Amino acid sequence: MKKLILLCFLFVYSSTFYAQETKAKTTTEKKATKKKSAYDYDKDVTVKKEAVKKEAKATEKKVTDKKEAVKKDAKATEKKVADKKEAIVKDTKKKIAKAPTLKESTEKAPKKADKITGEYKGKKVYTGPKGGKYYINKNGNKTYIQD
């Protein structure tokens, strides 16, 4: 029985939450949703077009500024690369100038200054540091002579 009474009270109180709207609220909403005329729409469109044009000009200016900055950076980089190339060429030329020149010969020169002691088959005979005798053949190799 108590549950039934509580249920009835809840039903009564819940119906008060769904009350109708007052006339004051509905009239203010109607004023806010007033219809615009064609002139107002045209005016809004022109204002928006002008804003878009201004924004486009600003964006174009930013793009051209960035392009110019990139071109300046590219020129600076090219100059640095050219300077490095010149420095490398100068260093290489100095190294080449300092390098000892090699004489071309048909005979291979010995590493140590070996003594020339005679001739064998038209070739010069060298005596090595340990007493071995040899000559340089046509291929540039040492050929040892036995006594």
Coordinates of C-alpha atoms in Angstrom, one line a residue:
M1 CA 0.0 0.0 0.0
K2 CA 2.8 2.4 0.9
K3 CA 4.4 1.7 -2.4
L4 CA 1.3 2.6 -4.3
I5 CA 1.0 5.9 -2.5
L6 CA 4.7 6.7 -3.3
L7 CA 4.2 5.8 -6.9
C8 CA 1.2 8.2 -7.1
F9 CA 3.2 11.1 -5.6
L10 CA 6.0 10.5 -8.1
F11 CA 3.5 10.6 -10.9
V12 CA 2.1 13.9 -9.8
Y13 CA 5.4 15.5 -9.3
S14 CA 6.8 14.3 -12.6
S15 CA 4.0 15.8 -14.5
T16 CA 5.0 19.3 -13.2
F17 CA 8.4 19.0 -14.9
Y18 CA 6.8 18.9 -18.4
A19 CA 5.1 22.2 -18.2
Q20 CA 4.4 24.3 -21.3
E21 CA 6.5 27.2 -22.4
T22 CA 5.5 30.8 -21.6
K23 CA 4.6 33.3 -24.3
A24 CA 7.5 35.6 -23.4
K25 CA 10.1 33.0 -24.4
T26 CA 8.5 32.2 -27.7
T27 CA 8.2 35.8 -28.8
T28 CA 11.9 36.5 -28.2
E29 CA 12.9 33.5 -30.2
K30 CA 10.8 34.6 -33.1
K31 CA 12.5 38.0 -33.0
A32 CA 15.9 36.4 -33.1
T33 CA 15.0 34.3 -36.2
K34 CA 13.8 37.3 -38.2
K35 CA 14.0 36.7 -41.9
K36 CA 16.8 38.5 -43.8
S37 CA 16.1 40.3 -47.0
A38 CA 17.9 39.7 -50.3
Y39 CA 19.8 43.0 -49.8
D40 CA 21.1 41.8 -46.4
Y41 CA 22.4 38.6 -48.0
D42 CA 24.1 40.5 -50.8
K43 CA 25.7 42.8 -48.3
D44 CA 27.0 39.8 -46.2
V45 CA 28.3 38.2 -49.4
T46 CA 30.3 41.2 -50.5
V47 CA 31.8 41.7 -47.0
K48 CA 32.9 38.0 -47.0
K49 CA 34.3 38.4 -50.5
E50 CA 36.4 41.4 -49.4
A51 CA 37.7 39.5 -46.4
V52 CA 38.7 36.5 -48.5
K53 CA 40.5 38.8 -51.0
K54 CA 42.4 40.5 -48.1
E55 CA 43.4 37.1 -46.8
A56 CA 44.5 35.9 -50.2
K57 CA 46.7 39.0 -50.7
A58 CA 48.3 38.5 -47.3
T59 CA 48.9 34.8 -48.1
E60 CA 50.4 35.7 -51.5
K61 CA 52.8 38.2 -49.8
K62 CA 53.9 35.5 -47.3
V63 CA 54.5 33.1 -50.1
T64 CA 56.6 35.6 -52.1
D65 CA 58.6 36.5 -49.0
K66 CA 59.4 32.8 -48.4
K67 CA 60.4 32.3 -52.1
E68 CA 62.8 35.2 -51.8
A69 CA 64.3 33.8 -48.6
V70 CA 64.7 30.4 -50.2
K71 CA 66.5 32.0 -53.2
K72 CA 68.8 33.9 -50.9
D73 CA 69.6 30.7 -49.0
A74 CA 70.3 28.9 -52.3
K75 CA 72.6 31.6 -53.5
A76 CA 74.5 31.5 -50.2
T77 CA 74.8 27.8 -50.3
E78 CA 76.0 27.9 -53.9
K79 CA 78.7 30.4 -52.9
K80 CA 79.8 28.2 -50.0
V81 CA 80.1 25.2 -52.3
A82 CA 82.1 27.2 -54.9
D83 CA 84.4 28.4 -52.2
K84 CA 85.0 24.9 -50.9
K85 CA 85.7 23.7 -54.4
E86 CA 88.3 26.4 -54.9
A87 CA 89.9 25.6 -51.6
I88 CA 90.1 21.9 -52.5
V89 CA 91.6 22.7 -55.9
K90 CA 94.2 25.0 -54.4
D91 CA 95.2 22.4 -51.8
T92 CA 95.4 19.7 -54.5
K93 CA 97.6 21.9 -56.6
K94 CA 99.9 22.6 -53.6
K95 CA 100.1 18.8 -52.9
I96 CA 100.9 18.1 -56.5
A97 CA 103.6 20.8 -56.6
K98 CA 105.2 19.3 -53.4
A99 CA 105.1 15.7 -54.6
P100 CA 108.4 14.3 -55.8
T101 CA 108.7 13.7 -59.5
L102 CA 109.3 10.2 -60.7
K103 CA 111.8 9.5 -63.4
E104 CA 110.8 6.9 -65.9
S105 CA 113.4 4.3 -66.6
T106 CA 113.6 0.8 -68.0
E107 CA 115.6 -0.5 -65.1
K108 CA 114.2 -0.7 -61.6
A109 CA 116.2 1.2 -59.1
P110 CA 117.3 -0.7 -56.0
K111 CA 115.7 0.4 -52.7
K112 CA 119.1 0.8 -51.0
A113 CA 122.1 2.3 -52.8
D114 CA 123.8 -1.0 -53.9
K115 CA 127.2 -0.8 -55.4
I116 CA 127.7 -1.4 -59.1
T117 CA 130.5 -4.0 -59.4
G118 CA 130.6 -4.9 -63.0
E119 CA 128.7 -6.1 -66.1
Y120 CA 126.9 -9.3 -67.0
K121 CA 125.3 -9.9 -70.5
G122 CA 125.3 -6.1 -71.1
K123 CA 123.6 -5.3 -67.8
K124 CA 125.0 -3.6 -64.7
V125 CA 125.8 -5.9 -61.9
Y126 CA 124.9 -4.8 -58.4
T127 CA 126.2 -6.1 -55.1
G128 CA 123.7 -6.1 -52.3
P129 CA 124.2 -5.4 -48.6
K130 CA 124.8 -9.1 -47.8
G131 CA 127.1 -9.6 -50.7
G132 CA 124.7 -11.1 -53.3
K133 CA 125.2 -10.1 -56.9
Y134 CA 122.3 -9.4 -59.3
Y135 CA 121.3 -7.5 -62.3
I136 CA 117.9 -6.0 -63.4
N137 CA 116.4 -7.9 -66.3
K138 CA 114.1 -6.5 -69.1
N139 CA 111.0 -7.0 -66.9
G140 CA 112.5 -4.8 -64.2
N141 CA 113.1 -7.7 -61.8
K142 CA 116.3 -8.7 -60.0
T143 CA 118.1 -11.7 -61.4
Y144 CA 120.8 -13.1 -59.1
I145 CA 124.1 -14.4 -60.4
Q146 CA 125.9 -17.4 -58.9
D147 CA 129.7 -17.2 -58.8

